[in-house]
mmCIF file of C-alpha atoms (C1' of nucleotides) in Angstrom:
data_model
loop_
_atom_site.group_PDB
_atom_site.id
_atom_site.type_symbol
_atom_site.label_atom_id
_atom_site.label_comp_id
_atom_site.label_asym_id
_atom_site.label_seq_id
_atom_site.Cartn_x
_atom_site.Cartn_y
_atom_site.Cartn_z
ATOM 1 C CA MET X 70 0.000 0.000 0.000
ATOM 2 C CA SER X 71 1.256 3.441 -0.829
ATOM 3 C CA ASP X 72 1.459 6.008 1.921
ATOM 4 C CA PHE X 73 -1.215 8.055 0.223
ATOM 5 C CA TYR X 74 -3.951 5.496 0.872
ATOM 6 C CA GLN X 75 -2.701 4.875 4.388
ATOM 7 C CA ASN X 76 -2.929 8.588 5.080
ATOM 8 C CA VAL X 77 -6.406 8.764 3.600
ATOM 9 C CA TYR X 78 -7.627 5.902 5.758
ATOM 10 C CA ALA X 79 -5.934 7.387 8.810
ATOM 11 C CA VAL X 80 -7.676 10.714 8.320
ATOM 12 C CA VAL X 81 -11.042 9.125 7.605
ATOM 13 C CA ARG X 82 -10.728 7.031 10.746
ATOM 14 C CA LEU X 83 -10.132 10.245 12.710
ATOM 15 C CA ILE X 84 -13.473 11.715 11.698
ATOM 16 C CA PRO X 85 -15.611 11.938 14.842
ATOM 17 C CA SER X 86 -18.998 10.307 14.890
ATOM 18 C CA GLY X 87 -21.715 12.597 13.699
ATOM 19 C CA ARG X 88 -19.347 14.663 11.589
ATOM 20 C CA VAL X 89 -18.556 14.526 7.871
ATOM 21 C CA THR X 90 -15.815 15.718 5.559
ATOM 22 C CA SER X 91 -15.213 16.104 1.869
ATOM 23 C CA TYR X 92 -12.851 14.404 -0.566
ATOM 24 C CA GLY X 93 -11.298 17.696 -1.561
ATOM 25 C CA ALA X 94 -10.529 18.571 2.043
ATOM 26 C CA ILE X 95 -8.696 15.292 2.531
ATOM 27 C CA ALA X 96 -6.861 15.676 -0.770
ATOM 28 C CA ARG X 97 -5.744 19.156 0.191
ATOM 29 C CA TYR X 98 -4.701 17.996 3.637
ATOM 30 C CA LEU X 99 -2.513 15.319 2.058
ATOM 31 C CA GLY X 100 -0.988 17.867 -0.258
ATOM 32 C CA SER X 101 -2.520 16.202 -3.313
ATOM 33 C CA SER X 102 -4.754 19.147 -4.021
ATOM 34 C CA GLY X 103 -6.486 18.652 -7.335
ATOM 35 C CA SER X 104 -6.269 14.895 -7.136
ATOM 36 C CA SER X 105 -9.416 14.527 -5.111
ATOM 37 C CA ARG X 106 -10.439 11.635 -7.348
ATOM 38 C CA MET X 107 -7.715 9.516 -5.820
ATOM 39 C CA VAL X 108 -9.391 9.923 -2.464
ATOM 40 C CA GLY X 109 -12.526 8.449 -3.957
ATOM 41 C CA TRP X 110 -10.486 5.592 -5.387
ATOM 42 C CA ALA X 111 -9.007 4.997 -1.969
ATOM 43 C CA MET X 112 -12.515 4.764 -0.548
ATOM 44 C CA ASN X 113 -13.367 2.249 -3.234
ATOM 45 C CA LEU X 114 -10.464 0.111 -2.082
ATOM 46 C CA SER X 115 -11.397 0.624 1.547
ATOM 47 C CA HIS X 116 -13.737 -2.312 1.122
ATOM 48 C CA ASN X 117 -10.808 -4.690 0.875
ATOM 49 C CA GLN X 118 -8.980 -2.955 3.673
ATOM 50 C CA PRO X 119 -8.432 -5.095 6.805
ATOM 51 C CA ILE X 120 -9.431 -2.177 9.003
ATOM 52 C CA TYR X 121 -12.856 -0.604 9.004
ATOM 53 C CA VAL X 122 -13.020 2.774 7.280
ATOM 54 C CA PRO X 123 -16.068 4.970 7.926
ATOM 55 C CA ALA X 124 -16.383 5.977 4.298
ATOM 56 C CA HIS X 125 -19.966 7.040 4.912
ATOM 57 C CA ARG X 126 -18.621 10.126 6.686
ATOM 58 C CA VAL X 127 -16.969 11.302 3.481
ATOM 59 C CA VAL X 128 -19.114 13.125 0.962
ATOM 60 C CA ASN X 129 -18.474 15.483 -1.901
ATOM 61 C CA ARG X 130 -18.082 19.234 -1.560
ATOM 62 C CA ASN X 131 -21.800 19.788 -2.031
ATOM 63 C CA GLY X 132 -22.678 17.427 0.819
ATOM 64 C CA LEU X 133 -24.139 14.974 -1.668
ATOM 65 C CA LEU X 134 -23.865 11.227 -1.075
ATOM 66 C CA THR X 135 -22.389 10.418 -4.442
ATOM 67 C CA GLY X 136 -20.756 7.213 -3.272
ATOM 68 C CA LYS X 137 -23.725 5.572 -1.666
ATOM 69 C CA ILE X 138 -24.096 3.188 -4.597
ATOM 70 C CA HIS X 139 -20.720 1.684 -3.779
ATOM 71 C CA PHE X 140 -21.985 0.370 -0.490
ATOM 72 C CA GLY X 141 -23.726 -2.938 -0.160
ATOM 73 C CA THR X 142 -27.076 -1.311 -0.615
ATOM 74 C CA PRO X 143 -27.659 2.280 -1.714
ATOM 75 C CA ASP X 144 -29.435 2.967 1.562
ATOM 76 C CA GLN X 145 -26.626 1.692 3.769
ATOM 77 C CA MET X 146 -24.765 4.994 3.737
ATOM 78 C CA GLU X 147 -27.846 6.960 4.721
ATOM 79 C CA GLU X 148 -28.635 4.452 7.444
ATOM 80 C CA LEU X 149 -25.164 4.686 8.945
ATOM 81 C CA LEU X 150 -25.234 8.470 8.873
ATOM 82 C CA GLU X 151 -28.680 8.648 10.406
ATOM 83 C CA ASN X 152 -27.510 6.160 12.991
ATOM 84 C CA GLU X 153 -24.788 8.615 13.985
ATOM 85 C CA GLY X 154 -27.152 11.539 14.180
ATOM 86 C CA VAL X 155 -26.470 12.955 10.742
ATOM 87 C CA HIS X 156 -29.741 13.620 8.984
ATOM 88 C CA VAL X 157 -29.845 12.881 5.296
ATOM 89 C CA GLU X 158 -32.522 13.984 2.877
ATOM 90 C CA ASP X 159 -32.636 13.478 -0.868
ATOM 91 C CA ASP X 160 -29.086 12.063 -0.852
ATOM 92 C CA LYS X 161 -27.650 15.161 0.772
ATOM 93 C CA VAL X 162 -26.451 15.916 4.290
ATOM 94 C CA LEU X 163 -28.534 18.415 6.210
ATOM 95 C CA GLY X 164 -26.498 21.178 7.862
ATOM 96 C CA PHE X 165 -23.430 20.088 5.990
ATOM 97 C CA ASP X 166 -21.696 23.388 6.678
ATOM 98 C CA THR X 167 -21.876 22.930 10.429
ATOM 99 C CA LEU X 168 -21.133 19.199 10.366
ATOM 100 C CA LEU X 169 -18.122 19.575 8.108
ATOM 101 C CA TRP X 170 -14.950 18.291 9.737
ATOM 102 C CA ASP X 171 -12.036 19.693 7.800
ATOM 103 C CA PRO X 172 -8.711 18.001 8.680
ATOM 104 C CA ILE X 173 -6.848 21.135 7.656
ATOM 105 C CA ILE X 174 -8.731 23.102 10.274
ATOM 106 C CA GLU X 175 -9.182 20.398 12.909
ATOM 107 C CA LEU X 176 -5.763 18.741 12.706
ATOM 108 C CA ARG X 177 -3.915 21.854 11.873
ATOM 109 C "C1'" DA U 142 -0.027 -0.482 -24.631
ATOM 110 C "C1'" DC U 143 -4.036 2.621 -25.199
ATOM 111 C "C1'" DG U 144 -8.420 4.522 -24.393
ATOM 112 C "C1'" DT U 145 -12.082 5.044 -21.118
ATOM 113 C "C1'" DT U 146 -13.873 5.648 -16.702
ATOM 114 C "C1'" DG U 147 -14.502 7.632 -12.253
ATOM 115 C "C1'" DA U 148 -16.963 7.788 -4.312
ATOM 116 C "C1'" DC U 149 -14.129 15.069 -7.438
ATOM 117 C "C1'" DC U 150 -12.932 20.143 -7.725
ATOM 118 C "C1'" DT U 151 -12.260 24.648 -9.737
ATOM 119 C "C1'" DA U 152 -12.965 27.884 -13.132
ATOM 120 C "C1'" DT U 153 -15.322 30.160 -16.870
ATOM 121 C "C1'" DA U 154 -19.598 31.447 -19.489
ATOM 122 C "C1'" DG W 237 -28.153 30.304 -10.599
ATOM 123 C "C1'" DT W 238 -27.103 26.295 -13.884
ATOM 124 C "C1'" DA W 239 -23.981 24.560 -17.633
ATOM 125 C "C1'" DT W 240 -19.944 23.157 -19.728
ATOM 126 C "C1'" DA W 241 -14.765 22.389 -19.804
ATOM 127 C "C1'" DG W 242 -10.524 21.162 -18.112
ATOM 128 C "C1'" DG W 243 -7.466 18.996 -14.912
ATOM 129 C "C1'" DC W 244 -6.164 15.198 -11.956
ATOM 130 C "C1'" DC W 245 -4.088 10.233 -11.777
ATOM 131 C "C1'" DA W 246 -4.965 5.312 -10.707
ATOM 132 C "C1'" DA W 247 -7.454 1.167 -12.161
ATOM 133 C "C1'" DC W 248 -10.036 -1.554 -15.767
ATOM 134 C "C1'" DG W 249 -11.039 -3.768 -20.256
#
DNA sequence: ACGTTGACCTATA
DNA sequence: GTATAGGCCAACG
């Protein structure tokens, strides 16, 4: 595994319950600004990862659950988020601005 | 080996 | 405010 993925997983694992972050934020935090797609790829591989990665806490910049289809069932992501107190409606996170957990700001 | 695709983002129009 | 374009780089066929 390259360090990039390890870093991504590490950051994602640090996201507190009930909070969310965005792919771009992680990419920027890792210094790979502009390569936010790689973060998504990393999430895709997180399935095979031995450790559990709360990928449901990572959404796009608009707060939209674009990756929900990559879970077992499309509703799994919403369920997990709702289970943690994050309300989801029409595939988007409610109050995304306040729930956003930016590693650049939080881990600074 | 090459072209296409994609859990994205930013910038123009 | 939506729409389209370009960039990014790893995996897949």
